[in-house]
């Protein structure tokens, strides 16, 4: 898995830490997939062959807890949805071997970035974190 | 202002509008005389498809028994069934709610009052949102704080919207902008984003692979292309209003 090329059918997950990133009908908003100002990539995790428990564990240990946040859910999609938008998913083993970035958002075209984020959100499935 | 607005498809809106009309009437009459002008009332404009008549029902004075009936009627889960008012049949559609103030000889479209109240509520929630998302990294990643100027511009945009357009959801963006979202389903939505620099950036998905994005200057009115896209989401050419 480490540094292997991300295949189109491979599932990826964006961990959600803020309620503004999803709707009450359990769909994901575009802002969950928008890079911040000056950045051209969005952090995701490769979740192929992981159990649900293992996925949430990565979200807790490597995303939520280091930021003192509560993990609210995750937005999953297959890599091909990003590829179809001309975006690339590049493995980036920090802070975890399964970490990757959706790359290729245009640096100088915020309108296009928003459109891409809308497309990604439309393809994503939201999974809320069930309180245990 | 001869608009015909079918309220049959949006019962909550009709009821909200009715309540707004009632509150307005009470506040405008009671504050002056401490009693309600018996001639003032709420008038429902009815289209009766059975009789194919377009009639204006008699104004109803606040406190009269008929008003209680109308309230019951609006509260019922089936908006056009089980009518208890004497002038509404099962095929009637309340097309417009007017406030009639005979003391001032005014007819006021309650939709405007209802719309203003909703706008005020949205603007209030937007101010709270701007406060809540005013710190760096509010999304748990590297989001910019929402700019005060973006918030002001979004409020200005909302105030410019025609009153008959459904109000959007407010969505903070990690770039510090505020997006206003009209959402039908996840492949059928439109967002207009404001960052405080006088430009509206927009993007929308309209189903079946149709999409559009771009930018427009925000002047003294909402650019037509933006209104056009909002109407594409709302599902008709003129929103809830037909001239």
Coordinates of C-alpha atoms in Angstrom, one line a residue:
Chain A
X1 CA 0.0 0.0 0.0
X2 CA 2.7 2.5 1.0
X3 CA 3.5 4.8 -1.9
X4 CA 1.7 2.5 -4.3
X5 CA -0.1 4.4 -7.0
X6 CA -3.8 5.0 -6.1
X7 CA -5.9 2.9 -8.4
X8 CA -9.2 4.3 -9.7
X9 CA -11.4 1.8 -7.8
X10 CA -9.6 2.5 -4.5
X11 CA -11.7 4.0 -1.8
X12 CA -10.5 7.2 -0.1
X13 CA -11.9 9.0 2.9
X14 CA -12.0 12.7 4.0
X15 CA -12.4 13.0 7.7
X16 CA -15.0 15.5 8.8
X17 CA -14.4 17.6 11.9
X18 CA -17.0 20.4 11.6
X19 CA -20.8 20.4 11.3
X20 CA -20.6 23.0 8.6
X21 CA -19.3 20.2 6.3
X22 CA -22.4 18.2 6.0
X23 CA -26.2 18.6 5.8
X24 CA -29.0 17.3 7.9
X25 CA -29.9 14.8 5.1
X26 CA -26.4 13.3 5.6
X27 CA -24.8 14.6 2.4
X28 CA -21.5 16.3 2.2
X29 CA -21.1 20.0 1.4
X30 CA -18.6 21.3 -1.1
X31 CA -16.6 23.2 1.6
X32 CA -15.4 19.8 2.9
X33 CA -13.4 19.4 -0.3
X34 CA -12.1 22.9 -0.8
X35 CA -8.4 23.5 -0.1
X36 CA -7.7 26.5 2.0
X37 CA -6.4 29.7 0.6
X38 CA -3.0 29.3 -1.0
X39 CA -3.2 25.5 -1.0
X40 CA -3.9 23.2 -3.9
X41 CA -4.5 19.9 -2.2
X42 CA -6.9 18.3 0.2
X43 CA -5.9 15.7 2.8
X44 CA -7.5 12.2 2.6
X45 CA -6.8 8.7 3.7
X46 CA -6.7 5.4 1.7
X47 CA -9.1 3.0 3.4
X48 CA -8.9 -0.1 1.1
X49 CA -9.4 -3.3 3.1
X50 CA -9.7 -1.6 6.4
X51 CA -12.5 -2.4 8.8
X52 CA -14.9 0.4 9.9
X53 CA -13.3 0.3 13.4
X54 CA -9.8 0.7 11.8
X55 CA -10.9 3.6 9.7
X56 CA -12.4 5.5 12.6
X57 CA -9.2 4.7 14.6
X58 CA -7.0 6.4 12.0
X59 CA -9.4 9.4 12.0
X60 CA -9.3 9.7 15.7
X61 CA -5.6 9.2 16.2
X62 CA -4.2 11.1 13.2
X63 CA -6.8 13.7 12.4
X64 CA -9.1 14.6 15.2
X65 CA -7.1 14.2 18.4
X66 CA -3.9 16.0 17.2
X67 CA -6.2 19.0 16.5
X68 CA -8.2 18.7 19.7
X69 CA -11.3 18.0 17.7
X70 CA -14.1 15.4 17.7
X71 CA -14.4 13.2 14.7
X72 CA -17.9 13.8 13.3
X73 CA -17.9 11.6 10.3
X74 CA -16.2 10.9 7.0
X75 CA -16.8 11.4 3.3
X76 CA -15.9 8.4 1.2
X77 CA -15.6 8.1 -2.5
X78 CA -13.6 6.1 -5.1
X79 CA -10.4 7.6 -6.4
X80 CA -11.8 7.6 -10.0
X81 CA -14.2 10.4 -9.1
X82 CA -11.3 12.7 -8.4
X83 CA -9.4 11.4 -11.5
X84 CA -12.5 12.2 -13.7
X85 CA -12.2 15.9 -12.6
X86 CA -8.5 15.9 -13.7
X87 CA -7.3 15.7 -10.1
X88 CA -4.6 13.3 -8.9
X89 CA -4.3 11.5 -5.6
X90 CA -0.8 11.3 -4.4
X91 CA 0.4 9.1 -1.5
X92 CA 2.0 11.1 1.3
X93 CA 3.0 8.8 4.2
X94 CA 3.1 11.6 6.8
X95 CA 1.5 11.4 9.3
X96 CA 0.3 7.9 8.4
X97 CA 1.3 5.3 5.7
X98 CA -2.3 5.5 4.4
X99 CA -2.3 9.3 4.1
X100 CA -2.7 10.9 0.7
X101 CA -3.6 14.2 -0.9
X102 CA -6.0 15.1 -3.6
X103 CA -3.8 17.3 -5.8
X104 CA -4.2 19.5 -8.8
X105 CA -6.7 22.2 -7.7
X106 CA -5.8 25.2 -9.7
X107 CA -3.9 27.8 -7.6
X108 CA -5.2 30.8 -9.5
X109 CA -8.8 30.0 -10.3
X110 CA -11.0 29.9 -7.2
X111 CA -14.1 29.6 -9.3
X112 CA -12.8 26.4 -10.8
X113 CA -11.7 25.1 -7.4
X114 CA -15.3 25.6 -6.1
X115 CA -16.7 23.8 -9.1
X116 CA -14.4 20.8 -8.5
X117 CA -15.3 20.8 -4.8
X118 CA -19.0 20.6 -5.8
X119 CA -18.3 17.7 -8.1
X120 CA -16.3 15.8 -5.5
X121 CA -19.0 16.4 -2.8
X122 CA -21.7 15.2 -5.1
X123 CA -19.9 11.9 -5.5
X124 CA -19.1 11.4 -1.9
X125 CA -21.0 9.4 0.7
X126 CA -21.2 10.7 4.2
X127 CA -20.8 8.4 7.2
X128 CA -21.5 10.0 10.5
X129 CA -19.5 8.8 13.5
X130 CA -21.9 6.9 15.7
X131 CA -21.4 7.7 19.3
X132 CA -20.5 4.7 21.3
Chain B
X1 CA -48.7 44.1 -7.7
X2 CA -51.3 41.7 -9.2
X3 CA -49.3 38.5 -8.5
X4 CA -50.9 35.1 -8.3
X5 CA -48.9 32.8 -6.2
X6 CA -50.0 29.3 -5.8
X7 CA -49.4 28.3 -2.2
X8 CA -50.7 24.8 -2.5
X9 CA -47.2 23.4 -3.1
X10 CA -45.8 25.1 0.1
X11 CA -48.2 24.8 3.0
X12 CA -45.6 25.8 5.6
X13 CA -44.9 29.0 3.7
X14 CA -48.6 29.7 3.5
X15 CA -49.1 29.1 7.2
X16 CA -46.0 31.2 8.0
X17 CA -47.2 34.0 5.8
X18 CA -50.6 33.9 7.5
X19 CA -49.0 34.1 10.9
X20 CA -46.8 37.0 9.8
X21 CA -49.9 38.8 8.5
X22 CA -51.8 38.2 11.7
X23 CA -48.9 39.5 13.9
X24 CA -48.5 42.5 11.7
X25 CA -52.1 43.4 11.8
X26 CA -52.3 43.0 15.6
X27 CA -49.2 45.2 16.1
X28 CA -50.2 47.9 13.7
X29 CA -53.7 48.3 15.0
X30 CA -53.4 47.5 18.7
X31 CA -50.5 49.8 19.2
X32 CA -52.5 52.8 18.2
X33 CA -55.9 52.2 19.7
X34 CA -55.3 49.4 22.1
X35 CA -58.1 47.6 20.3
X36 CA -58.4 46.2 16.8
X37 CA -60.2 48.0 14.1
X38 CA -63.1 45.6 13.5
X39 CA -63.0 46.4 9.8
X40 CA -59.3 45.4 9.4
X41 CA -58.5 41.9 8.7
X42 CA -56.7 39.2 6.7
X43 CA -58.0 38.6 3.3
X44 CA -57.3 35.4 1.4
X45 CA -57.4 35.5 -2.3
X46 CA -58.9 32.2 -3.5
X47 CA -58.8 30.4 -6.8
X48 CA -61.6 27.9 -6.8
X49 CA -61.0 25.4 -9.5
X50 CA -64.3 23.7 -9.0
X51 CA -66.3 26.8 -9.7
X52 CA -63.5 28.1 -11.9
X53 CA -63.9 31.4 -10.0
X54 CA -61.2 33.7 -8.9
X55 CA -62.6 35.4 -5.9
X56 CA -61.4 37.5 -3.0
X57 CA -62.8 36.3 0.3
X58 CA -64.3 38.8 2.6
X59 CA -61.8 40.3 5.1
X60 CA -62.0 38.6 8.5
X61 CA -61.7 40.6 11.6
X62 CA -59.2 39.5 14.2
X63 CA -61.0 37.7 17.0
X64 CA -64.0 36.6 15.1
X65 CA -64.9 33.0 14.9
X66 CA -64.0 32.7 11.3
X67 CA -60.4 33.5 12.0
X68 CA -60.2 30.6 14.5
X69 CA -61.6 28.4 11.7
X70 CA -58.9 29.6 9.3
X71 CA -56.2 29.0 11.8
X72 CA -57.5 25.5 12.3
X73 CA -57.6 25.1 8.6
X74 CA -54.0 26.2 8.2
X75 CA -52.8 24.0 11.0
X76 CA -54.4 20.9 9.5
X77 CA -51.9 18.5 8.0
X78 CA -53.8 18.3 4.7
X79 CA -53.8 21.9 3.6
X80 CA -56.8 21.7 1.3
X81 CA -58.9 19.1 3.0
X82 CA -61.3 19.2 5.8
X83 CA -62.1 22.8 5.2
X84 CA -64.2 24.4 7.9
X85 CA -64.3 27.9 6.5
X86 CA -67.5 28.8 4.8
X87 CA -65.9 30.1 1.6
X88 CA -63.2 27.4 0.9
X89 CA -63.9 24.3 -1.0
X90 CA -61.7 21.3 -1.5
X91 CA -60.5 22.6 -4.8
X92 CA -59.7 26.1 -3.5
X93 CA -56.2 27.3 -3.6
X94 CA -55.1 30.2 -1.4
X95 CA -53.3 32.2 -4.0
X96 CA -52.5 35.3 -2.0
X97 CA -52.8 36.5 1.6
X98 CA -53.4 40.2 2.0
X99 CA -53.6 42.3 5.1
X100 CA -56.4 44.8 4.8
X101 CA -56.1 47.8 7.1
X102 CA -59.3 49.9 6.4
X103 CA -58.2 52.6 8.8
X104 CA -55.3 53.4 6.5
X105 CA -57.0 52.1 3.4
X106 CA -54.0 49.8 2.8
X107 CA -53.7 46.4 1.2
X108 CA -50.4 44.9 2.1
X109 CA -49.1 41.7 0.6
X110 CA -48.2 39.5 3.6
X111 CA -45.6 37.7 1.5
X112 CA -43.4 40.7 1.7
X113 CA -43.7 40.9 5.5
X114 CA -43.1 37.2 5.8
X115 CA -40.1 37.5 3.5
X116 CA -38.6 40.4 5.6
X117 CA -39.0 38.4 8.8
X118 CA -37.2 35.4 7.2
X119 CA -34.4 37.6 5.8
X120 CA -33.9 39.2 9.3
X121 CA -33.7 35.7 10.8
X122 CA -31.2 34.6 8.2
X123 CA -29.0 37.7 8.7
X124 CA -29.1 37.1 12.4
X125 CA -27.9 33.5 12.0
X126 CA -25.3 34.7 9.5
X127 CA -23.9 37.1 12.1
X128 CA -23.7 34.2 14.6
X129 CA -21.9 32.1 12.0
X130 CA -19.4 34.8 11.3
X131 CA -18.6 34.9 15.0
X132 CA -18.4 31.1 15.3
X133 CA -16.1 30.8 12.3
X134 CA -13.8 33.7 13.0
X135 CA -10.8 31.7 14.1
X136 CA -8.0 30.2 12.0
X137 CA -8.5 26.5 11.3
X138 CA -12.2 26.5 12.3
X139 CA -12.7 23.3 10.1
X140 CA -10.0 21.4 12.0
X141 CA -7.7 21.8 9.0
X142 CA -6.2 25.1 7.8
X143 CA -9.3 27.2 7.1
X144 CA -9.0 30.9 7.0
X145 CA -11.3 32.8 9.4
X146 CA -14.4 34.1 7.8
X147 CA -13.8 37.7 6.7
X148 CA -16.0 40.4 8.2
X149 CA -16.2 41.9 4.8
X150 CA -17.4 38.6 3.3
X151 CA -20.2 38.5 5.9
X152 CA -21.2 42.1 5.2
X153 CA -21.3 41.4 1.5
X154 CA -23.3 38.2 1.9
X155 CA -25.8 40.2 4.0
X156 CA -26.0 42.8 1.3
X157 CA -26.5 40.1 -1.3
X158 CA -29.4 38.5 0.7
X159 CA -31.1 41.9 1.0
X160 CA -31.0 42.3 -2.7
X161 CA -32.7 39.0 -3.4
X162 CA -36.3 39.3 -4.7
X163 CA -38.7 38.4 -1.8
X164 CA -40.3 35.5 -3.7
X165 CA -37.0 33.6 -3.9
X166 CA -36.4 30.9 -1.3
X167 CA -33.6 31.9 1.0
X168 CA -30.3 30.0 0.9
X169 CA -28.3 28.1 3.5
X170 CA -25.2 29.9 4.7
X171 CA -22.0 27.8 4.2
X172 CA -18.6 29.0 5.5
X173 CA -15.7 28.2 3.1
X174 CA -12.1 27.5 4.1
X175 CA -10.9 30.4 2.0
X176 CA -12.6 32.9 4.3
X177 CA -15.6 33.4 2.0
X178 CA -19.3 32.8 2.6
X179 CA -21.2 30.7 0.2
X180 CA -25.0 30.9 -0.1
X181 CA -26.3 27.5 -1.1
X182 CA -29.6 26.6 -2.8
X183 CA -29.8 22.9 -2.5
X184 CA -32.3 20.4 -4.0
X185 CA -30.1 17.3 -3.9
X186 CA -26.4 16.7 -4.1
X187 CA -26.2 16.8 -7.9
X188 CA -28.7 19.7 -8.1
X189 CA -27.5 22.7 -6.2
X190 CA -26.1 26.2 -6.7
X191 CA -23.7 28.3 -4.6
X192 CA -22.9 31.9 -4.8
X193 CA -19.8 32.8 -2.8
X194 CA -18.8 36.2 -1.5
X195 CA -15.4 37.1 -0.2
X196 CA -15.9 40.8 0.4
X197 CA -14.1 42.0 -2.8
X198 CA -17.2 43.0 -4.7
X199 CA -17.3 39.8 -6.8
X200 CA -19.8 37.0 -6.7
X201 CA -18.2 33.7 -7.6
X202 CA -20.7 31.0 -8.4
X203 CA -20.9 27.3 -9.2
X204 CA -23.8 25.0 -9.8
X205 CA -24.7 21.4 -10.7
X206 CA -28.0 21.1 -12.5
X207 CA -28.3 17.3 -12.9
X208 CA -27.5 15.1 -16.0
X209 CA -23.9 16.4 -16.0
X210 CA -25.0 20.0 -16.5
X211 CA -22.9 22.5 -14.6
X212 CA -21.8 26.1 -14.7
X213 CA -19.4 28.3 -12.9
X214 CA -18.1 31.9 -13.1
X215 CA -18.0 35.2 -11.5
X216 CA -20.0 38.5 -11.6
X217 CA -19.6 41.9 -10.0
X218 CA -22.0 42.7 -7.2
X219 CA -23.6 46.0 -7.9
X220 CA -27.0 47.4 -6.9
X221 CA -28.9 44.3 -8.0
X222 CA -28.4 40.6 -8.3
X223 CA -26.9 39.8 -11.7
X224 CA -29.5 38.1 -14.0
X225 CA -27.2 35.0 -14.6
X226 CA -27.2 34.3 -10.8
X227 CA -31.0 34.6 -10.6
X228 CA -31.3 32.4 -13.6
X229 CA -29.3 29.6 -11.9
X230 CA -31.2 30.0 -8.7
X231 CA -34.4 29.5 -10.6
X232 CA -33.0 26.4 -12.2
X233 CA -32.6 24.9 -8.8
X234 CA -36.0 26.1 -7.5
X235 CA -37.5 24.3 -10.4
X236 CA -39.4 27.1 -12.2
X237 CA -38.8 30.1 -14.3
X238 CA -40.0 32.7 -11.9
X239 CA -39.6 31.1 -8.4
X240 CA -42.9 31.1 -6.6
X241 CA -44.3 34.1 -8.4
X242 CA -46.0 34.3 -11.7
X243 CA -46.7 37.7 -13.0

